[in-house]
Coordinates of C-alpha atoms and ligand atoms in Angstrom, one line a residue:
G178 CA 7.2 30.1 7.3
G179 CA 6.8 27.0 5.2
P180 CA 5.5 23.6 6.2
A181 CA 6.9 22.5 9.6
H182 CA 8.1 19.2 8.2
A183 CA 9.3 20.2 4.8
A184 CA 13.0 20.7 4.1
P185 CA 14.3 24.3 4.0
G186 CA 13.9 25.8 0.6
D187 CA 11.5 23.1 -0.5
N188 CA 8.6 24.6 -2.4
H189 CA 7.0 21.6 -4.0
V190 CA 5.3 20.0 -1.0
P191 CA 2.3 22.2 -1.0
D192 CA 1.5 22.2 2.8
D193 CA 2.5 20.3 5.9
P194 CA 1.3 16.7 5.2
F195 CA 1.3 16.0 9.0
S196 CA -1.5 18.4 9.6
S197 CA -3.1 19.4 6.3
A198 CA -6.8 18.9 5.5
R199 CA -5.6 17.2 2.3
T200 CA -4.1 14.3 4.1
Q201 CA -6.7 14.0 6.9
W202 CA -8.5 11.0 5.6
W203 CA -5.2 9.2 5.0
R204 CA -3.9 9.8 8.5
T205 CA -7.3 8.6 9.9
D206 CA -7.9 5.5 7.7
H207 CA -4.5 3.7 8.1
F208 CA -5.4 0.8 5.9
G209 CA -5.3 0.3 2.1
M210 CA -5.2 -2.4 -0.6
F211 CA -2.2 -2.6 -2.9
I212 CA -2.9 -4.5 -6.2
H213 CA -0.1 -5.9 -8.3
F214 CA -1.7 -6.8 -11.6
G215 CA -0.2 -6.6 -15.1
L216 CA 0.9 -8.6 -18.1
Y217 CA 3.2 -10.6 -15.8
S218 CA 0.2 -12.0 -14.1
A219 CA -0.5 -14.0 -17.2
Y220 CA 2.6 -16.1 -16.5
K221 CA 1.2 -17.2 -13.1
G222 CA 4.7 -16.9 -11.7
E223 CA 6.4 -19.4 -14.1
Y224 CA 8.2 -19.2 -17.4
T225 CA 9.1 -22.4 -19.2
R226 CA 12.2 -21.9 -21.5
S227 CA 12.5 -23.6 -24.9
N228 CA 14.9 -26.1 -23.3
G229 CA 12.3 -27.1 -20.8
T230 CA 13.7 -25.5 -17.7
V231 CA 11.4 -23.5 -15.5
C232 CA 12.1 -20.1 -14.1
R233 CA 10.0 -18.6 -11.3
D234 CA 9.2 -15.0 -10.6
A235 CA 6.2 -12.7 -10.5
E236 CA 6.2 -9.1 -11.6
W237 CA 9.9 -9.2 -12.4
I238 CA 9.5 -12.3 -14.6
R239 CA 10.3 -10.6 -17.9
R240 CA 13.7 -9.5 -16.6
N241 CA 14.7 -12.1 -14.1
C242 CA 13.8 -15.0 -16.4
A243 CA 15.2 -13.1 -19.4
I244 CA 12.1 -13.7 -21.5
P245 CA 12.8 -12.4 -25.0
W246 CA 10.7 -9.3 -25.7
N247 CA 9.1 -10.8 -28.7
E248 CA 7.8 -13.6 -26.5
Y249 CA 6.6 -11.3 -23.8
E250 CA 4.9 -9.2 -26.4
A251 CA 3.2 -12.3 -27.9
K252 CA 2.0 -13.1 -24.4
A253 CA 0.1 -9.8 -24.4
A254 CA -1.9 -11.1 -27.4
T255 CA -3.3 -13.9 -25.3
F256 CA -3.8 -11.9 -22.1
N257 CA -7.5 -11.8 -21.4
P258 CA -8.3 -11.3 -17.7
S259 CA -12.1 -11.4 -18.4
G260 CA -12.8 -12.5 -14.8
F261 CA -11.8 -9.1 -13.5
D262 CA -14.8 -7.8 -11.5
A263 CA -14.2 -4.3 -10.1
N264 CA -17.1 -4.6 -7.8
A265 CA -15.7 -7.8 -6.3
V266 CA -12.3 -6.2 -5.9
V267 CA -13.7 -3.2 -4.2
S268 CA -15.9 -5.4 -2.0
A269 CA -12.9 -7.5 -1.0
A270 CA -11.2 -4.3 0.2
K271 CA -14.2 -2.9 1.9
N272 CA -14.9 -6.2 3.7
G273 CA -11.3 -6.1 4.8
G274 CA -11.7 -2.7 6.3
Q275 CA -9.5 -1.2 3.7
K276 CA -10.4 2.4 2.9
Y277 CA -8.4 2.9 -0.3
I278 CA -6.9 0.9 -3.2
V279 CA -3.7 1.5 -5.0
I280 CA -3.4 -0.5 -8.3
T281 CA -0.4 -0.9 -10.6
T282 CA -1.3 1.0 -13.7
K283 CA 2.2 0.4 -15.2
H284 CA 4.9 -1.7 -13.6
H285 CA 8.6 -1.9 -14.6
D286 CA 7.6 -3.9 -17.8
G287 CA 6.1 -0.6 -19.1
F288 CA 2.8 -2.3 -20.0
A289 CA -0.1 0.1 -19.4
M290 CA -3.1 -1.6 -17.9
W291 CA -5.4 1.1 -19.4
P292 CA -6.2 2.2 -22.9
T293 CA -3.5 4.9 -23.0
A294 CA -3.3 7.1 -26.1
V295 CA 0.4 7.7 -25.5
N296 CA 1.7 4.5 -27.0
D297 CA 0.4 1.0 -28.0
W298 CA 2.2 -1.0 -25.3
N299 CA -1.0 -1.3 -23.4
I300 CA -3.7 -3.9 -22.7
H301 CA -6.2 -2.3 -25.1
D302 CA -4.0 -2.3 -28.1
R303 CA -2.1 -5.5 -27.6
S304 CA -4.6 -7.9 -26.0
P305 CA -8.1 -9.2 -26.8
F306 CA -9.3 -7.6 -23.5
K307 CA -10.9 -4.3 -24.5
R308 CA -12.2 -3.1 -21.2
D309 CA -10.7 -0.3 -19.1
I310 CA -10.2 -1.8 -15.6
L311 CA -9.2 1.7 -14.2
A312 CA -12.5 3.2 -15.3
E313 CA -14.4 0.1 -13.9
L314 CA -12.5 0.4 -10.6
A315 CA -13.1 4.1 -10.4
T316 CA -16.8 3.6 -10.8
A317 CA -17.0 0.7 -8.3
A318 CA -14.8 2.4 -5.8
R319 CA -16.9 5.6 -5.9
A320 CA -20.1 3.6 -5.5
Q321 CA -18.8 1.7 -2.5
G322 CA -17.1 4.7 -0.8
V323 CA -13.5 3.4 -1.2
K324 CA -10.8 5.7 -2.5
L325 CA -8.7 4.9 -5.5
G326 CA -5.0 5.4 -6.1
F327 CA -2.5 4.6 -8.8
Y328 CA 1.0 3.0 -8.8
Y329 CA 3.2 4.1 -11.7
S330 CA 6.7 2.9 -12.4
I331 CA 9.2 5.6 -13.5
W332 CA 11.6 2.8 -14.5
D333 CA 10.4 1.3 -17.8
W334 CA 12.1 -1.7 -19.3
H335 CA 10.2 -1.5 -22.6
D336 CA 10.3 2.1 -23.9
P337 CA 13.5 2.4 -26.0
D338 CA 14.0 6.0 -25.0
A339 CA 14.0 5.1 -21.3
Q340 CA 17.0 2.8 -21.4
P341 CA 20.4 3.6 -19.8
G342 CA 22.5 5.6 -22.3
S343 CA 19.4 6.9 -24.1
T344 CA 20.0 10.0 -26.1
N345 CA 16.3 10.7 -26.2
Y346 CA 15.3 10.4 -22.6
Q347 CA 13.3 13.6 -22.7
A348 CA 11.0 12.0 -25.3
Y349 CA 10.2 9.2 -22.7
L350 CA 9.6 11.9 -20.0
T351 CA 7.2 13.6 -22.2
R352 CA 5.3 10.4 -22.7
M353 CA 5.4 9.7 -19.0
R354 CA 3.8 13.1 -18.2
A355 CA 1.2 12.5 -20.9
Q356 CA 0.3 9.1 -19.3
L357 CA 0.2 10.7 -15.8
R358 CA -2.1 13.4 -17.2
E359 CA -4.5 10.6 -18.4
L360 CA -4.3 8.9 -15.1
L361 CA -4.9 12.0 -13.0
T362 CA -7.7 13.5 -15.2
N363 CA -9.7 10.7 -16.8
Y364 CA -10.7 8.7 -13.7
G365 CA -12.1 11.2 -11.2
D366 CA -10.4 12.0 -7.9
I367 CA -7.2 10.1 -7.4
A368 CA -6.5 9.7 -3.7
E369 CA -2.8 8.5 -3.9
L370 CA -0.1 8.4 -6.5
W371 CA 2.6 5.7 -5.8
F372 CA 5.7 6.1 -7.8
D373 CA 8.3 3.4 -8.0
G374 CA 11.6 2.6 -9.8
E375 CA 13.0 6.0 -9.2
W376 CA 16.4 4.6 -8.3
E377 CA 17.4 3.7 -11.8
A378 CA 19.3 6.0 -14.2
P379 CA 18.7 7.9 -16.4
W380 CA 16.2 9.2 -13.8
T381 CA 17.5 11.9 -11.5
A382 CA 16.4 13.6 -8.3
A383 CA 16.1 16.9 -10.2
E384 CA 13.6 15.3 -12.6
G385 CA 11.7 14.1 -9.5
T386 CA 11.3 17.6 -8.2
K387 CA 9.9 18.7 -11.6
L388 CA 7.6 15.7 -11.7
E389 CA 6.2 16.3 -8.3
D390 CA 5.4 19.9 -9.3
Y391 CA 3.7 18.6 -12.4
V392 CA 1.5 16.1 -10.6
R393 CA 0.6 18.7 -7.9
G394 CA -0.4 21.1 -10.6
L395 CA -2.7 18.4 -12.2
S396 CA -4.2 17.1 -9.0
P397 CA -3.5 19.2 -5.9
N398 CA -5.3 16.8 -3.5
T399 CA -3.5 13.6 -4.5
I400 CA -1.3 12.2 -1.8
V401 CA 2.1 11.4 -3.4
N402 CA 4.7 8.9 -2.1
N403 CA 8.4 9.9 -1.6
R404 CA 9.6 7.7 -4.5
V405 CA 8.8 10.6 -6.8
G406 CA 12.2 11.9 -5.7
T407 CA 14.9 10.8 -3.4
R408 CA 12.8 9.3 -0.5
T409 CA 13.8 12.2 1.7
I410 CA 11.3 14.4 3.6
A411 CA 11.6 17.0 0.8
D412 CA 9.9 14.6 -1.6
G413 CA 6.3 13.7 -1.7
D414 CA 4.0 13.4 1.3
F415 CA 4.9 10.0 2.8
G416 CA 7.7 7.5 3.3
T417 CA 7.5 4.0 1.9
P418 CA 9.0 1.3 4.1
E419 CA 8.6 -2.0 2.2
Q420 CA 8.1 -5.4 3.8
E421 CA 9.0 -4.0 7.2
I422 CA 7.3 -2.2 10.1
P423 CA 9.4 0.6 11.6
A424 CA 10.0 -0.1 15.3
T425 CA 9.3 3.4 16.4
P426 CA 7.2 6.1 14.8
T427 CA 9.0 8.8 13.0
D428 CA 8.2 12.5 13.4
A429 CA 10.1 13.3 10.1
Q430 CA 7.6 12.0 7.6
L431 CA 4.2 10.3 7.3
W432 CA 4.7 6.7 6.2
E433 CA 2.9 3.8 4.7
S434 CA 4.3 0.3 5.0
C435 CA 3.6 -1.9 1.9
M436 CA 3.7 -5.6 2.4
T437 CA 2.9 -8.8 0.5
I438 CA 0.2 -11.2 1.8
N439 CA 2.3 -14.2 0.7
D440 CA 5.8 -14.1 -0.7
H441 CA 5.1 -12.3 -4.0
W442 CA 3.6 -9.0 -5.2
G443 CA 2.3 -10.3 -8.5
Y444 CA 0.4 -13.6 -8.9
A445 CA 2.4 -16.8 -8.5
S446 CA 0.1 -19.9 -8.6
Y447 CA 2.4 -22.0 -6.4
D448 CA 2.9 -19.5 -3.6
S449 CA 0.5 -20.5 -0.8
N450 CA 2.7 -19.1 2.0
F451 CA 0.0 -16.8 3.1
K452 CA 0.4 -14.9 6.3
S453 CA -2.2 -15.7 8.9
T454 CA -5.2 -13.4 9.5
A455 CA -3.8 -12.9 13.1
S456 CA -0.4 -11.8 11.9
L457 CA -1.8 -9.5 9.2
T458 CA -4.1 -7.9 11.8
R459 CA -1.3 -7.5 14.3
N460 CA 0.8 -5.8 11.5
L461 CA -2.1 -3.4 11.0
V462 CA -2.6 -2.7 14.7
G463 CA 1.2 -2.2 15.2
I464 CA 1.5 0.1 12.3
A465 CA -1.5 2.3 13.3
A466 CA 0.0 2.5 16.9
S467 CA 3.1 4.0 15.3
S468 CA 0.9 6.4 13.3
G469 CA 1.7 4.7 10.0
N470 CA -0.5 3.2 7.2
Y471 CA -0.6 -0.4 6.0
L472 CA -0.8 -1.0 2.3
L473 CA -1.5 -4.7 2.1
N474 CA -1.0 -6.3 -1.3
V475 CA -3.1 -8.7 -3.3
G476 CA -2.2 -10.3 -6.6
P477 CA -5.0 -11.0 -9.0
D478 CA -4.5 -14.1 -11.2
D479 CA -4.3 -14.5 -14.9
H480 CA -8.1 -14.2 -15.1
G481 CA -8.0 -11.0 -13.1
V482 CA -9.4 -12.6 -10.0
I483 CA -8.0 -12.1 -6.5
P484 CA -7.1 -15.6 -5.1
Q485 CA -9.7 -16.8 -2.5
P486 CA -7.2 -17.3 0.3
E487 CA -6.4 -13.5 0.0
V488 CA -10.0 -12.6 0.0
D489 CA -10.6 -14.8 3.1
R490 CA -7.8 -13.2 5.0
L491 CA -9.1 -9.7 4.3
A492 CA -12.6 -10.8 5.5
G493 CA -11.0 -12.0 8.7
M494 CA -9.3 -8.7 9.2
G495 CA -12.5 -6.9 8.5
A496 CA -14.4 -9.0 11.0
W497 CA -11.8 -8.1 13.7
L498 CA -12.0 -4.4 12.7
T499 CA -15.8 -4.4 12.9
A500 CA -15.5 -5.1 16.6
N501 CA -12.2 -3.3 17.3
G502 CA -12.0 -0.5 14.7
P503 CA -11.4 2.3 17.2
A504 CA -8.0 0.8 18.0
V505 CA -7.0 1.5 14.4
Y506 CA -9.2 4.1 12.6
G507 CA -8.4 7.6 13.9
A508 CA -5.9 6.2 16.4
G509 CA -2.1 6.7 16.4
Y510 CA 1.0 6.9 18.5
T511 CA 0.4 7.3 22.2
G512 CA 3.4 9.4 23.2
L513 CA 2.5 8.2 26.8
V514 CA 3.6 4.6 27.3
T515 CA 6.4 2.3 26.2
R516 CA 5.4 -0.6 24.0
P517 CA 4.5 -3.6 26.2
T518 CA 5.7 -7.1 25.5
W519 CA 2.1 -8.4 25.5
G520 CA 0.7 -6.3 22.6
V521 CA 0.6 -2.7 21.4
V522 CA -1.1 0.5 22.5
S523 CA -2.6 3.2 20.3
R524 CA -4.3 6.4 21.3
A525 CA -7.2 8.6 20.1
A526 CA -7.7 11.8 22.1
D527 CA -8.5 10.7 25.7
K528 CA -8.5 7.0 25.1
L529 CA -5.8 4.4 25.0
Y530 CA -6.5 1.2 23.1
A531 CA -4.4 -1.7 24.5
S532 CA -4.5 -4.5 21.9
V533 CA -3.6 -7.6 23.9
Y534 CA -1.9 -10.4 22.0
T535 CA -1.0 -12.4 25.1
W536 CA -3.9 -12.5 27.5
P537 CA -2.9 -13.2 31.1
A538 CA -3.8 -16.4 32.8
S539 CA -6.5 -16.1 35.5
G540 CA -5.5 -13.7 38.2
G541 CA -2.6 -12.4 36.0
T542 CA -1.6 -8.8 35.3
L543 CA -0.8 -6.7 32.3
H544 CA 1.7 -4.0 33.2
L545 CA 1.8 -0.7 31.3
S546 CA 4.9 1.5 31.7
A547 CA 4.1 5.2 31.4
T548 CA 6.7 7.6 30.0
T549 CA 4.8 10.7 31.2
G550 CA 2.3 11.4 33.9
F551 CA -1.5 10.7 33.3
T552 CA -4.3 9.0 35.2
V553 CA -6.6 6.2 34.1
T554 CA -10.2 6.8 35.1
G555 CA -11.7 3.5 33.8
A556 CA -11.1 0.6 31.5
H557 CA -13.2 -2.0 29.7
V558 CA -12.9 -4.7 27.0
L559 CA -14.0 -3.1 23.7
R560 CA -15.7 -6.2 22.3
T561 CA -17.6 -7.2 25.4
G562 CA -17.9 -4.1 27.5
A563 CA -16.6 -6.0 30.5
S564 CA -14.8 -3.7 32.9
V565 CA -11.1 -4.1 33.7
P566 CA -9.7 -3.2 37.1
V567 CA -6.7 -0.8 36.8
T568 CA -4.4 0.3 39.6
A569 CA -1.4 2.6 39.7
A570 CA 1.7 0.4 40.0
G571 CA 5.5 1.1 39.7
D572 CA 6.2 3.2 36.6
G573 CA 2.6 3.0 35.3
F574 CA -0.4 0.8 35.7
D575 CA -1.5 -2.8 36.3
L576 CA -4.5 -4.1 34.3
K577 CA -6.2 -7.2 35.7
P578 CA -8.6 -8.5 33.1
T579 CA -10.6 -11.7 33.9
G580 CA -11.6 -14.7 32.0
T581 CA -10.2 -16.0 28.7
A582 CA -9.1 -13.8 25.8
P583 CA -12.2 -12.3 24.3
D584 CA -10.5 -12.2 20.9
P585 CA -7.7 -14.6 19.9
I586 CA -6.3 -12.2 17.3
A587 CA -6.0 -9.2 19.7
S588 CA -8.3 -8.3 22.6
V589 CA -8.7 -4.6 22.9
I590 CA -8.9 -2.9 26.3
V591 CA -10.0 0.7 26.3
L592 CA -8.5 2.9 28.9
D593 CA -10.1 6.3 29.6
I594 CA -7.3 8.7 30.5
A595 CA -7.0 12.2 31.9
P596 CA -4.2 14.6 32.7
Q597 CA -2.5 14.0 36.1
T598 CA -4.2 16.0 38.8
Ligands
FHN205 O1 10.5 -3.6 -7.8 C1 9.3 -3.3 -7.2 C2 8.5 -4.5 -6.8 O2 8.3 -5.3 -7.9 C3 7.3 -4.1 -6.2 O3 6.4 -3.3 -7.0 C4 7.6 -3.2 -5.0 C5 6.3 -2.8 -4.2 O4 6.7 -1.8 -3.3 N1 8.3 -2.0 -5.3 C6 9.5 -2.3 -6.1 C7 10.7 -2.6 -5.2 O5 10.9 -1.5 -4.3

């Protein structure tokens, strides 16, 4: 038979993503950096019209602010993100505990952020910036042991042959394949390919199936998102919830939840509505406890530099992970307990990791409701090693930790578990 989780008759998912060696690192690592960086970043989130009114947007600014194409193209001639430092970007990810990076190579504006030979709507041919940030990132990522992935928008506002009603759409598709060949063959191993904009005509689901076969042929180990097709389990390797955390794990498809760190994907100079380190960390812990991945976005500015508040939040998450990593890396859905009100619980083999957001007052109890029988043979605080008394109680167990919360973001209690005797 075919892969357990692939749709009947499906032959383009090469193996079962849930169990394959190909996806093993991804299922273990849980945490990656999304980067939205493109020509739109040069606007810093704001476009001033000739009548003086200001329109705000980020990576959709060309379209949502109706910037005339000749103006947008002229902006390219001034786009010089010379502050881009691939080593600093990779270090920010690594310090944050992020194991992979997915960068926008071409967003909906169609502007290629690498020196593509396919057309001249790219940063090398249209701007004074002559470097190849993808090559620089690939080198830095390899040196620091971080994996590299690419975002690519199927929807393209700029290519004349890609527009609705096009009589020459196949010519665009030929160029798209040629660009993907560049991306998948010129930059070493590409860990993940993140398609987007698949919902817009003239693109069709049938084209998605063909495209998936094409990228599998070029790069069999690359993990592909479901936006290559129709977002069903037949398409790609993983689902793509956006700005949301599914409440329960799904056994239908691997998933990766992408989220902004403030309120925009691309850079917007005025957006300082950054999520707190605590809430970002709890998002990660909650996602990992439901066997998902967290792709947390940063938006480099017009100089190519990741804003410091974003770097700082990543560093905070990384510090938490240094002490509490086992609750996330290699951990997943427990299948043994219901989610408590005081935090989340993940599992790796014979250990449960209870990440406690609300630490009980002195003498207080954390109750864990079991959905199936097992025993707890011991428990301790991961950060301090302090042991935690556990007793069987009601439908599960009572944990009675002492003192104050060892970690204000989330205090992890490790429970050693065994089958019921
Ligand atoms: O339209 C895009 C949006 O700009 C952004 O890139 C997000 C990231 O997941 N994807 C699209 C909307 O689904």
